[in-house]
């Protein structure tokens, strides 16, 4: 949440920062702002998106050093005053911040007693004033020293970038809990919350770790740890093409990402599946497979869509590997004082690899001695770096706030892990493993087949665009898919939607069903077919309007439904990879019809770096 970009070099800093902020807008779009040093410090900021900020800038906003921010509001409503950058009392220093300063009230009071005035409701404004207070007290204190003294007093999380008019050749950045990286160029340096903002200018990045502070000049950088020791940081090579972070002719990133799925699922499978031999290769787990096989407990922790893929994982692990798994909301995991320790394994699933609650769950489990494994998309992200091993999704950058391709890649990877574990445990016959692996290799093409039905799904969407409520029902593997379908609709169209296990419907939601209620029935697993038919009859008897996702083995449900979308035949265990696709499209078309901003739904952000 919140995107930070900075530039120092010989080019127009404004242009680089604005472009970078646009790439980071998925992290928050409540307001945007920029601070440029060019003899003086000039700050422009406003409520709304980066485009609004851009329209405030003129040719006079020159300078080769700048920092910028796109905000997801935590403290203080989204308005011009609360927008970042925040400046010090003298107007010489500007700060942008991602995170939460937990003790800002105490610090604010102290600063107020010393005569500092505050204008915004944010926690960030204290950072600007606190740093300056050390210089005010003793003008011989250098900016870096003042920053360090301030950080020592701050409790909470931060990714910070700081500019000062008296140091026109320096950007200072610091990280604790919120991601920051340095883009290393030739005679120019960038800083950003994530690599998509720097990919156009350099393919060399240095990831900062918690407790580190960096002093950035145009020709180099110095990274210090919390003990003030200079570090020699690894320079990573970025493998991100510009095409991956552009819409490439699609009206929204979300639609592009939905249509990318035949490729992204293939990419998640690439090099890991041997259909001839019926084996799985997962390099990131090879050293750790014994621990997984012998684990006392396996827990999966995640948030949002990633939590839904974790639920699919639970079915997969139990069904294929005969291994019991618990799935936890990462945000709740810590507060149970979880019984996890040596001999246990925690899987964390995260597209961004930066979600604060998921990271906190990981750290808690690690501290208690458990083995921690990651299923992560963003290479080099904090979660990826802090786990003991894991499997990357290789789904490419996901920019639409509502997750689509990451979900199918997460489920693909979970299937591979469950199969591999099953084989190591001897819990699955060779023949059955071969059958699943053969079916898995067909999934990308089958997803392509479903995408060809997008016009039909759009027609269904047109009929239900103004329904105020939706119910999604599924059994077994289709239950997490029902949850995910409902979440997609809620997120991007603002229609109230609930996902339920089909049989649970009788314990409450059935009271809501009448001729106005669209009920999306995911009937794509063969082993629950008969029971699903009964549930659909129950909906029909109450005049609910049934939209069914069926496979060729669910003809009866198709007969009962008012509308249906047919997915190709596959193994039950793989059905979520297919049945979720029509649900993604349904919510997309409904949201577009309702005039919603599909890629940047209100109040949401993609990389949730606050708890
Ligand atoms: C936010 C996003 C969701 C995502 C969730 C978890 O809520 O809008 O799309 O599923 O965070 O994010 P992660 O990056 O950890 O998968």
Coordinates of C-alpha atoms and ligand atoms in Angstrom, one line a residue:
X1 CA 0.0 0.0 0.0
X2 CA 1.2 3.4 -1.0
X3 CA 3.8 3.7 -3.8
X4 CA 7.1 5.5 -3.5
X5 CA 9.3 6.6 -6.3
X6 CA 12.4 8.8 -6.4
X7 CA 14.9 9.8 -9.0
X8 CA 18.3 11.4 -9.0
X9 CA 20.3 11.8 -12.2
X10 CA 20.6 14.1 -15.2
X11 CA 17.1 13.7 -16.7
X12 CA 13.9 15.5 -15.8
X13 CA 13.1 14.0 -12.4
X14 CA 9.5 14.9 -12.7
X15 CA 8.9 12.8 -15.8
X16 CA 10.6 9.7 -14.3
X17 CA 8.7 10.0 -11.0
X18 CA 5.3 10.6 -12.6
X19 CA 5.8 7.6 -14.9
X20 CA 6.9 5.5 -11.9
X21 CA 3.9 6.6 -9.8
X22 CA 1.6 5.5 -12.6
X23 CA 3.1 2.0 -12.6
X24 CA 2.7 1.9 -8.8
X25 CA -0.9 3.2 -8.7
X26 CA -2.2 -0.3 -8.0
X27 CA -0.7 0.2 -4.5
X28 CA -3.1 3.1 -3.7
X29 CA -4.8 5.9 -5.5
X30 CA -6.3 8.2 -2.9
X31 CA -3.9 11.0 -3.6
X32 CA -0.6 11.7 -5.3
X33 CA 2.3 14.1 -4.8
X34 CA 5.8 15.0 -5.8
X35 CA 8.7 17.0 -4.2
X36 CA 11.4 18.4 -6.5
X37 CA 14.6 20.1 -5.4
X38 CA 15.9 22.7 -7.9
X39 CA 17.4 25.5 -5.8
X40 CA 14.3 25.5 -3.7
X41 CA 12.0 22.7 -2.6
X42 CA 8.8 22.6 -4.6
X43 CA 5.9 20.3 -3.5
X44 CA 2.8 19.6 -5.5
X45 CA 0.1 17.2 -4.3
X46 CA -3.6 16.6 -4.6
X47 CA -6.4 14.2 -3.8
X48 CA -7.1 11.7 -6.6
X49 CA -5.0 9.8 -9.1
X50 CA -1.6 10.5 -10.5
X51 CA -3.3 12.0 -13.6
X52 CA -4.7 14.8 -11.4
X53 CA -1.2 15.5 -10.0
X54 CA 0.2 15.5 -13.5
X55 CA -2.2 18.2 -14.6
X56 CA -0.9 20.4 -11.8
X57 CA 2.7 20.2 -13.1
X58 CA 4.2 22.7 -15.5
X59 CA 7.4 23.2 -17.5
X60 CA 8.6 25.2 -14.4
X61 CA 8.7 22.0 -12.3
X62 CA 12.3 21.4 -13.3
X63 CA 15.0 19.6 -11.4
X64 CA 17.0 16.4 -11.5
X65 CA 16.1 15.1 -8.1
X66 CA 12.6 14.3 -6.9
X67 CA 10.5 11.9 -4.8
X68 CA 6.9 11.1 -5.3
X69 CA 4.0 9.2 -3.6
X70 CA 0.7 7.6 -4.5
X71 CA -1.4 7.1 -1.3
X72 CA -3.7 4.5 0.2
X73 CA -5.1 6.4 3.2
X74 CA -4.5 5.1 6.7
X75 CA -4.4 8.1 9.0
X76 CA -6.5 11.0 7.8
X77 CA -9.0 11.1 5.0
X78 CA -7.9 11.4 1.4
X79 CA -7.6 15.1 0.7
X80 CA -5.0 17.6 -0.5
X81 CA -3.5 18.4 2.9
X82 CA -3.1 14.7 3.9
X83 CA -1.4 13.9 0.6
X84 CA 2.3 13.2 0.7
X85 CA 5.0 14.6 0.5
X86 CA 4.9 16.2 3.9
X87 CA 7.2 19.0 4.6
X88 CA 9.1 20.3 7.6
X89 CA 8.4 23.7 9.3
X90 CA 11.1 25.5 7.4
X91 CA 9.8 24.1 4.1
X92 CA 13.3 22.7 3.3
X93 CA 12.7 19.0 3.9
X94 CA 10.1 16.7 2.3
X95 CA 9.1 13.1 3.2
X96 CA 7.1 10.4 1.6
X97 CA 6.1 7.3 3.6
X98 CA 4.5 3.9 3.2
X99 CA 3.5 2.3 6.5
X100 CA 2.2 3.4 9.9
X101 CA 4.0 5.3 12.6
X102 CA 2.4 3.8 15.6
X103 CA 3.6 6.3 18.2
X104 CA 2.9 9.4 16.1
X105 CA 0.6 10.9 18.7
X106 CA 3.2 10.8 21.5
X107 CA 5.9 12.2 19.2
X108 CA 3.5 14.8 17.8
X109 CA 2.6 16.1 21.3
X110 CA 6.3 16.4 22.2
X111 CA 7.0 18.3 19.0
X112 CA 3.9 20.6 19.6
X113 CA 5.2 21.4 23.1
X114 CA 8.5 22.5 21.4
X115 CA 6.5 24.8 19.1
X116 CA 6.1 22.8 15.9
X117 CA 2.8 23.2 14.2
X118 CA 0.9 20.4 12.3
X119 CA -1.5 20.8 9.5
X120 CA -2.5 17.3 8.4
X121 CA -4.1 14.4 10.2
X122 CA -1.4 12.0 9.0
X123 CA 1.2 10.1 11.0
X124 CA 3.8 11.0 8.4
X125 CA 4.0 14.7 9.0
X126 CA 5.7 14.0 12.3
X127 CA 8.6 12.4 10.4
X128 CA 9.4 15.6 8.6
X129 CA 9.2 17.7 11.7
X130 CA 11.0 15.3 13.9
X131 CA 14.0 15.1 11.5
X132 CA 14.2 18.9 11.3
X133 CA 13.9 19.2 15.1
X134 CA 17.3 17.6 15.5
X135 CA 18.8 20.0 13.0
X136 CA 17.1 22.9 14.7
X137 CA 18.5 21.9 18.1
X138 CA 22.0 21.6 16.7
X139 CA 22.6 23.0 13.2
X140 CA 25.9 21.0 12.9
X141 CA 23.9 17.8 12.8
X142 CA 24.0 16.4 9.3
X143 CA 20.8 15.3 7.6
X144 CA 21.7 11.5 7.7
X145 CA 22.4 11.8 11.5
X146 CA 19.0 13.6 12.0
X147 CA 17.3 10.9 10.1
X148 CA 18.9 8.1 12.2
X149 CA 18.1 9.9 15.4
X150 CA 14.5 10.2 14.3
X151 CA 14.2 6.6 13.3
X152 CA 15.4 5.6 16.7
X153 CA 12.3 7.3 18.2
X154 CA 9.8 6.0 15.7
X155 CA 7.8 2.8 16.3
X156 CA 5.9 1.2 13.5
X157 CA 6.5 0.4 9.9
X158 CA 8.0 2.5 7.2
X159 CA 9.4 2.8 3.8
X160 CA 10.6 6.4 3.8
X161 CA 12.2 8.7 1.2
X162 CA 13.6 12.1 2.2
X163 CA 14.8 15.1 0.3
X164 CA 16.4 18.3 1.7
X165 CA 17.1 21.5 -0.1
X166 CA 20.5 21.8 1.5
X167 CA 21.5 18.4 0.2
X168 CA 20.5 18.7 -3.4
X169 CA 22.5 15.7 -4.4
X170 CA 21.1 13.2 -2.0
X171 CA 17.9 11.1 -1.4
X172 CA 17.8 9.2 1.9
X173 CA 15.7 6.1 2.1
X174 CA 14.9 3.8 5.1
X175 CA 13.0 0.7 5.4
X176 CA 11.2 -1.2 8.2
X177 CA 8.3 -3.4 7.2
X178 CA 7.5 -1.7 3.9
X179 CA 9.3 -2.6 0.7
X180 CA 11.9 -0.4 -0.9
X181 CA 14.5 -1.0 -3.6
X182 CA 17.2 1.0 -5.4
X183 CA 17.3 0.9 -9.2
X184 CA 20.9 1.2 -10.1
X185 CA 21.5 3.1 -13.4
X186 CA 24.4 4.7 -15.1
X187 CA 24.8 8.2 -13.7
X188 CA 21.3 8.0 -12.3
X189 CA 19.6 6.2 -9.4
X190 CA 16.0 5.4 -8.7
X191 CA 14.2 4.3 -5.6
X192 CA 10.8 2.6 -5.6
X193 CA 8.4 0.4 -3.7
X194 CA 8.6 -2.2 -6.4
X195 CA 10.5 -3.0 -9.5
X196 CA 7.8 -2.1 -12.0
X197 CA 8.6 1.6 -11.4
X198 CA 12.2 1.2 -12.4
X199 CA 12.1 -1.5 -15.0
X200 CA 12.1 1.0 -17.9
X201 CA 15.4 2.6 -16.8
X202 CA 17.5 -0.3 -15.4
X203 CA 17.5 -4.0 -14.9
X204 CA 19.7 -3.8 -11.8
X205 CA 18.1 -3.5 -8.4
X206 CA 19.2 -3.7 -4.8
X207 CA 16.5 -4.7 -2.3
X208 CA 16.7 -3.0 1.1
X209 CA 16.0 -5.1 4.2
X210 CA 14.4 -4.1 7.4
X211 CA 16.5 -1.8 9.5
X212 CA 18.5 -0.5 6.6
X213 CA 19.1 3.1 5.5
X214 CA 20.5 4.2 2.2
X215 CA 22.1 7.4 1.0
X216 CA 21.6 7.7 -2.7
X217 CA 23.6 10.0 -5.0
X218 CA 23.4 10.0 -8.8
X219 CA 26.7 8.0 -9.1
X220 CA 26.3 5.6 -6.3
X221 CA 24.7 4.5 -3.1
X222 CA 25.7 3.5 0.4
X223 CA 23.6 1.1 2.5
X224 CA 23.9 1.1 6.3
X225 CA 22.4 -1.4 8.7
X226 CA 20.8 -0.5 12.0
X227 CA 24.2 -0.6 13.7
X228 CA 25.5 1.9 11.2
X229 CA 27.8 -0.6 9.4
X230 CA 28.1 -0.2 5.7
X231 CA 26.8 -3.2 3.8
X232 CA 27.8 -4.7 0.5
X233 CA 24.4 -5.5 -1.0
X234 CA 23.7 -8.0 -3.8
X235 CA 22.7 -6.4 -7.1
X236 CA 19.9 -8.4 -8.6
X237 CA 19.1 -8.7 -12.3
X238 CA 15.5 -7.9 -13.1
X239 CA 13.7 -10.1 -15.6
X240 CA 10.7 -7.9 -16.4
X241 CA 9.8 -6.8 -19.8
X242 CA 7.9 -3.6 -20.5
X243 CA 5.1 -5.5 -22.3
X244 CA 4.4 -7.3 -19.1
X245 CA 3.6 -4.1 -17.3
X246 CA 1.5 -2.5 -20.0
X247 CA -2.1 -3.1 -21.1
X248 CA -1.1 -4.2 -24.6
X249 CA -4.4 -3.1 -26.2
X250 CA -6.7 -4.4 -23.5
X251 CA -9.0 -1.8 -21.9
X252 CA -8.0 -3.0 -18.4
X253 CA -5.1 -4.9 -16.9
X254 CA -7.6 -7.3 -15.3
X255 CA -8.9 -8.4 -18.7
X256 CA -5.4 -8.8 -20.0
X257 CA -4.5 -10.9 -17.0
X258 CA -7.6 -13.1 -17.4
X259 CA -6.7 -13.7 -21.0
X260 CA -3.0 -14.4 -20.1
X261 CA -3.9 -17.4 -18.1
X262 CA -3.3 -20.1 -20.7
X263 CA 0.3 -18.8 -20.8
X264 CA 0.7 -18.0 -17.1
X265 CA -0.5 -21.5 -16.1
X266 CA 2.0 -23.0 -18.6
X267 CA 4.7 -20.8 -17.1
X268 CA 3.9 -22.1 -13.6
X269 CA 4.2 -25.7 -15.0
X270 CA 7.2 -25.1 -17.2
X271 CA 10.1 -27.4 -16.3
X272 CA 8.3 -28.9 -13.4
X273 CA 6.1 -31.5 -15.0
X274 CA 7.4 -34.7 -16.7
X275 CA 4.3 -36.2 -18.4
X276 CA 6.2 -39.2 -19.8
X277 CA 7.5 -40.3 -16.5
X278 CA 4.7 -38.9 -14.4
X279 CA 7.0 -37.0 -12.1
X280 CA 7.2 -33.5 -10.6
X281 CA 10.4 -31.4 -10.1
X282 CA 10.3 -28.5 -7.7
X283 CA 13.8 -27.1 -7.2
X284 CA 12.8 -24.8 -4.4
X285 CA 11.5 -27.7 -2.3
X286 CA 14.1 -30.4 -3.0
X287 CA 16.2 -29.6 0.1
X288 CA 13.2 -29.5 2.3
X289 CA 11.0 -32.4 1.0
X290 CA 11.9 -34.6 3.9
X291 CA 10.7 -32.0 6.4
X292 CA 7.5 -31.8 4.5
X293 CA 7.0 -35.5 4.4
X294 CA 7.7 -35.8 8.1
X295 CA 5.9 -32.6 9.2
X296 CA 3.8 -32.9 12.4
X297 CA 1.5 -30.2 11.1
X298 CA 1.2 -28.3 7.9
X299 CA -0.5 -24.9 8.0
X300 CA -1.2 -22.6 5.1
X301 CA -1.6 -18.8 5.8
X302 CA -2.6 -16.2 3.4
X303 CA -5.0 -13.3 2.7
X304 CA -7.7 -12.5 0.2
X305 CA -7.6 -14.4 -3.0
X306 CA -4.4 -16.2 -1.9
X307 CA -6.3 -17.5 1.1
X308 CA -8.9 -19.0 -1.3
X309 CA -6.2 -20.7 -3.2
X310 CA -4.9 -22.0 0.2
X311 CA -8.4 -23.5 0.7
X312 CA -8.1 -25.3 -2.6
X313 CA -4.7 -26.4 -1.4
X314 CA -6.2 -28.0 1.7
X315 CA -8.4 -30.2 -0.5
X316 CA -5.5 -31.1 -2.7
X317 CA -3.1 -32.0 0.1
X318 CA -5.7 -34.2 1.8
X319 CA -7.0 -35.8 -1.3
X320 CA -3.7 -36.4 -3.1
X321 CA -1.1 -36.6 -0.4
X322 CA -3.3 -37.9 2.4
X323 CA -1.9 -35.1 4.5
X324 CA -4.0 -33.0 6.8
X325 CA -3.6 -29.2 6.4
X326 CA -5.1 -26.2 8.2
X327 CA -5.7 -23.0 6.4
X328 CA -5.5 -19.8 8.4
X329 CA -6.2 -16.1 7.6
X330 CA -2.7 -14.7 8.0
X331 CA -4.2 -11.8 9.9
X332 CA -5.6 -14.1 12.6
X333 CA -2.7 -16.5 12.8
X334 CA -0.6 -14.6 15.3
X335 CA -3.4 -13.7 17.6
X336 CA -4.1 -17.4 18.4
X337 CA -0.6 -17.8 19.9
X338 CA -0.4 -20.5 17.3
X339 CA 0.8 -24.0 18.3
X340 CA 3.5 -24.2 15.8
X341 CA 7.2 -25.1 16.2
X342 CA 10.0 -27.3 15.2
X343 CA 8.8 -30.2 13.0
X344 CA 5.9 -28.1 11.7
X345 CA 5.7 -26.4 8.3
X346 CA 4.0 -23.2 7.4
X347 CA 3.2 -22.4 3.8
X348 CA 2.6 -18.7 3.1
X349 CA 0.9 -17.8 -0.2
X350 CA 1.2 -14.3 -1.5
X351 CA 1.1 -12.8 -5.0
X352 CA 3.0 -9.7 -4.0
X353 CA 5.2 -11.3 -1.4
X354 CA 4.7 -8.1 0.7
X355 CA 1.3 -8.5 2.4
X356 CA 2.0 -7.3 6.0
X357 CA -0.2 -9.9 7.7
X358 CA 1.2 -12.8 5.7
X359 CA 4.7 -11.6 6.5
X360 CA 3.9 -11.3 10.2
X361 CA 2.6 -14.9 10.2
X362 CA 5.8 -16.1 8.5
X363 CA 8.0 -14.4 11.1
X364 CA 5.9 -15.7 14.0
X365 CA 6.2 -19.3 12.7
X366 CA 9.9 -18.9 12.0
X367 CA 10.6 -17.5 15.4
X368 CA 8.9 -20.5 16.9
X369 CA 11.2 -22.8 15.0
X370 CA 8.9 -24.0 12.1
X371 CA 10.0 -24.4 8.6
X372 CA 8.5 -21.7 6.4
X373 CA 7.8 -22.1 2.7
X374 CA 6.5 -19.6 0.2
X375 CA 4.3 -19.7 -2.8
X376 CA 5.0 -16.3 -4.2
X377 CA 4.8 -14.4 -7.5
X378 CA 7.0 -11.4 -7.1
X379 CA 10.7 -12.5 -7.3
X380 CA 12.9 -10.9 -4.7
X381 CA 9.9 -9.8 -2.5
X382 CA 10.2 -9.7 1.2
X383 CA 8.3 -13.0 1.8
X384 CA 10.3 -14.7 -0.9
X385 CA 13.5 -13.7 0.7
X386 CA 12.5 -14.6 4.3
X387 CA 11.2 -18.1 3.6
X388 CA 13.3 -21.3 3.9
X389 CA 12.3 -22.4 0.5
X390 CA 9.4 -22.4 -1.8
X391 CA 8.0 -22.2 -5.3
X392 CA 7.7 -19.1 -7.5
X393 CA 4.5 -18.7 -9.6
X394 CA 6.2 -17.2 -12.6
X395 CA 2.9 -15.6 -13.6
X396 CA 4.5 -12.2 -14.5
X397 CA 3.5 -8.9 -12.9
X398 CA -0.2 -8.8 -11.9
X399 CA -1.3 -5.2 -11.9
X400 CA -5.2 -5.3 -11.7
X401 CA -6.0 -5.0 -8.1
X402 CA -8.4 -8.0 -8.2
X403 CA -6.2 -11.1 -8.5
X404 CA -6.9 -13.5 -11.4
X405 CA -3.9 -15.1 -13.0
X406 CA -2.1 -15.3 -9.6
X407 CA -5.0 -17.4 -8.3
X408 CA -4.8 -20.0 -11.1
X409 CA -1.0 -20.1 -10.8
X410 CA -1.2 -20.5 -7.1
X411 CA -3.6 -23.4 -7.5
X412 CA -1.3 -24.9 -10.2
X413 CA 1.7 -24.7 -7.9
X414 CA -0.3 -26.1 -5.0
X415 CA -1.3 -29.0 -7.2
X416 CA 2.3 -29.7 -8.1
X417 CA 3.4 -29.5 -4.4
X418 CA 0.5 -31.9 -3.3
X419 CA 1.4 -34.3 -6.1
X420 CA 5.1 -34.2 -5.3
X421 CA 4.4 -34.8 -1.6
X422 CA 2.0 -37.6 -2.5
X423 CA 4.7 -39.3 -4.5
X424 CA 7.4 -38.8 -1.8
X425 CA 5.0 -40.3 0.8
X426 CA 3.9 -43.1 -1.5
X427 CA 0.3 -41.9 -1.0
X428 CA -0.7 -42.0 -4.6
X429 CA -0.5 -44.8 -7.2
X430 CA 1.7 -44.2 -10.2
X431 CA -1.2 -44.6 -12.5
X432 CA -3.3 -42.0 -10.8
X433 CA -0.4 -39.5 -10.6
X434 CA 0.2 -40.0 -14.3
X435 CA -3.5 -39.4 -15.0
X436 CA -3.5 -36.1 -13.0
X437 CA -0.2 -35.0 -14.6
X438 CA -1.6 -35.7 -18.1
X439 CA -4.8 -33.7 -17.2
X440 CA -2.7 -30.9 -15.7
X441 CA -0.8 -30.5 -18.9
X442 CA -4.0 -30.0 -20.8
X443 CA -5.3 -27.2 -18.5
X444 CA -3.7 -24.2 -20.4
X445 CA -5.5 -25.2 -23.6
X446 CA -8.7 -25.9 -21.8
X447 CA -8.6 -22.4 -20.2
X448 CA -8.2 -21.1 -23.7
X449 CA -11.4 -22.9 -24.7
X450 CA -13.3 -21.3 -21.9
X451 CA -12.0 -17.8 -22.8
X452 CA -13.5 -18.3 -26.3
X453 CA -16.9 -18.3 -24.5
X454 CA -16.3 -14.7 -23.2
X455 CA -19.1 -13.3 -25.5
X456 CA -21.6 -15.7 -24.0
X457 CA -20.5 -14.8 -20.5
X458 CA -20.8 -11.1 -21.3
X459 CA -24.4 -11.6 -22.4
X460 CA -25.2 -13.2 -19.0
X461 CA -23.4 -10.3 -17.3
X462 CA -25.6 -7.9 -19.2
X463 CA -28.7 -9.4 -17.7
X464 CA -27.6 -9.3 -14.1
X465 CA -25.6 -6.1 -14.1
X466 CA -28.0 -4.3 -11.7
X467 CA -28.7 -7.2 -9.3
X468 CA -28.0 -5.9 -5.8
X469 CA -27.0 -9.3 -4.4
X470 CA -25.4 -12.6 -5.6
X471 CA -25.0 -16.0 -4.1
X472 CA -22.3 -18.4 -5.1
X473 CA -22.6 -22.0 -4.2
X474 CA -20.1 -24.9 -4.6
X475 CA -19.2 -28.2 -3.0
X476 CA -15.8 -29.8 -2.4
X477 CA -13.2 -28.2 -4.8
X478 CA -15.9 -25.8 -6.0
X479 CA -16.5 -24.3 -2.6
X480 CA -13.3 -22.2 -2.5
X481 CA -14.1 -21.2 -6.1
X482 CA -17.5 -20.0 -4.9
X483 CA -15.8 -17.8 -2.3
X484 CA -13.4 -16.5 -5.0
X485 CA -16.2 -15.8 -7.5
X486 CA -18.1 -13.8 -4.8
X487 CA -15.0 -11.9 -3.8
X488 CA -14.2 -11.0 -7.4
X489 CA -17.7 -9.5 -7.9
X490 CA -17.7 -7.6 -4.6
X491 CA -14.2 -6.2 -5.2
X492 CA -14.7 -4.7 -8.6
X493 CA -18.5 -4.2 -9.1
X494 CA -19.4 -3.3 -5.4
X495 CA -22.3 -5.8 -5.6
X496 CA -22.9 -7.6 -2.3
X497 CA -22.0 -11.3 -3.0
X498 CA -21.5 -14.3 -0.7
X499 CA -19.9 -17.6 -1.4
X500 CA -21.2 -20.7 0.5
X501 CA -20.8 -24.4 0.6
X502 CA -23.9 -25.5 -1.3
X503 CA -25.3 -27.5 1.5
X504 CA -24.7 -24.7 4.1
X505 CA -27.2 -22.7 2.1
X506 CA -29.9 -24.4 4.0
X507 CA -28.6 -22.9 7.2
X508 CA -29.3 -19.3 6.4
X509 CA -28.8 -17.9 2.9
X510 CA -31.8 -19.9 1.5
X511 CA -33.9 -17.3 3.3
X512 CA -32.6 -14.7 0.8
X513 CA -33.5 -16.6 -2.3
X514 CA -36.4 -15.3 -4.3
X515 CA -37.0 -14.5 -8.0
X516 CA -34.6 -11.5 -7.7
X517 CA -31.6 -13.5 -6.5
X518 CA -29.0 -14.7 -9.0
X519 CA -27.4 -17.9 -7.7
X520 CA -24.2 -18.9 -9.3
X521 CA -23.8 -22.6 -9.0
X522 CA -20.3 -24.1 -9.5
X523 CA -21.1 -27.7 -10.5
X524 CA -17.8 -28.9 -11.9
X525 CA -16.8 -31.8 -9.6
X526 CA -18.2 -35.2 -10.6
X527 CA -18.0 -36.7 -7.1
X528 CA -20.5 -34.2 -5.6
X529 CA -22.7 -34.1 -8.6
X530 CA -25.8 -35.8 -7.2
X531 CA -25.8 -33.7 -4.1
X532 CA -25.3 -30.6 -6.1
X533 CA -28.3 -31.4 -8.2
X534 CA -30.4 -31.6 -5.1
X535 CA -29.1 -28.2 -3.9
X536 CA -29.9 -26.6 -7.3
X537 CA -33.4 -28.1 -7.1
X538 CA -33.8 -26.3 -3.7
X539 CA -32.8 -23.0 -5.3
X540 CA -35.1 -23.5 -8.2
X541 CA -38.0 -24.4 -6.0
X542 CA -37.6 -20.9 -4.4
X543 CA -37.4 -19.3 -7.9
X544 CA -33.7 -18.3 -7.6
X545 CA -32.2 -17.4 -10.9
X546 CA -29.6 -20.0 -11.6
X547 CA -26.4 -19.4 -13.5
X548 CA -24.5 -22.7 -13.6
X549 CA -20.9 -23.5 -14.3
X550 CA -20.9 -27.1 -15.4
X551 CA -18.7 -29.8 -16.9
X552 CA -19.9 -32.4 -19.3
X553 CA -20.6 -34.7 -16.4
X554 CA -23.1 -32.2 -14.9
X555 CA -25.7 -32.2 -17.6
X556 CA -28.5 -32.4 -15.0
X557 CA -27.5 -29.1 -13.4
X558 CA -27.3 -27.6 -16.8
X559 CA -30.9 -28.6 -17.5
X560 CA -32.1 -27.0 -14.3
X561 CA -30.2 -23.7 -14.8
X562 CA -31.5 -20.6 -16.5
X563 CA -28.1 -19.9 -17.9
X564 CA -25.0 -22.0 -18.0
X565 CA -21.4 -22.0 -19.0
X566 CA -19.8 -25.3 -19.9
X567 CA -16.2 -26.0 -18.9
X568 CA -14.2 -28.9 -20.5
X569 CA -13.9 -32.2 -18.7
X570 CA -11.0 -32.6 -16.3
X571 CA -10.1 -34.4 -13.1
X572 CA -12.1 -33.2 -10.1
X573 CA -8.9 -32.1 -8.3
X574 CA -8.1 -29.7 -11.2
X575 CA -11.6 -28.3 -11.7
X576 CA -10.9 -25.0 -9.8
X577 CA -8.4 -24.0 -12.5
X578 CA -11.3 -24.1 -15.1
X579 CA -14.4 -23.2 -13.1
X580 CA -12.9 -19.9 -11.8
X581 CA -12.4 -18.5 -15.3
X582 CA -16.1 -17.8 -16.2
X583 CA -16.5 -16.3 -12.7
X584 CA -13.6 -13.9 -13.3
X585 CA -15.2 -12.9 -16.7
X586 CA -18.7 -12.5 -15.2
X587 CA -17.5 -10.1 -12.5
X588 CA -15.3 -8.2 -15.1
X589 CA -18.2 -7.6 -17.5
X590 CA -20.7 -6.7 -14.7
X591 CA -18.2 -4.2 -13.3
X592 CA -17.5 -2.6 -16.7
X593 CA -21.3 -2.3 -17.3
X594 CA -21.6 -0.5 -14.0
X595 CA -18.9 1.9 -15.0
X596 CA -16.6 0.8 -12.3
X597 CA -12.8 1.3 -12.4
X598 CA -12.0 -2.4 -12.7
X599 CA -8.3 -2.1 -12.2
X600 CA -8.5 0.3 -9.3
X601 CA -11.6 -0.4 -7.3
X602 CA -12.6 2.1 -4.6
X603 CA -10.9 1.7 -1.2
X604 CA -8.7 -1.2 -2.3
X605 CA -5.0 -1.6 -3.0
X606 CA -3.0 -4.5 -4.2
X607 CA 0.0 -4.8 -2.0
X608 CA -1.4 -4.5 1.5
X609 CA 1.6 -3.5 3.5
X610 CA -0.2 -2.4 6.6
X611 CA -1.8 -4.8 9.1
Ligands
LIG1 C1 -5.3 -7.6 -1.6 C2 -5.5 -7.8 -3.1 C3 -6.0 -9.2 -3.4 C4 -5.0 -10.2 -2.8 C5 -4.7 -9.9 -1.3 C6 -3.5 -10.7 -0.8 O1 -6.5 -7.7 -0.9 O2 -6.5 -6.9 -3.6 O3 -6.1 -9.4 -4.8 O4 -5.5 -11.5 -3.0 O5 -4.4 -8.6 -1.1 O6 -2.4 -10.3 -1.5 P1 -1.1 -11.2 -1.7 O7 -0.2 -10.3 -2.5 O8 -0.5 -11.5 -0.4 O9 -1.5 -12.4 -2.5

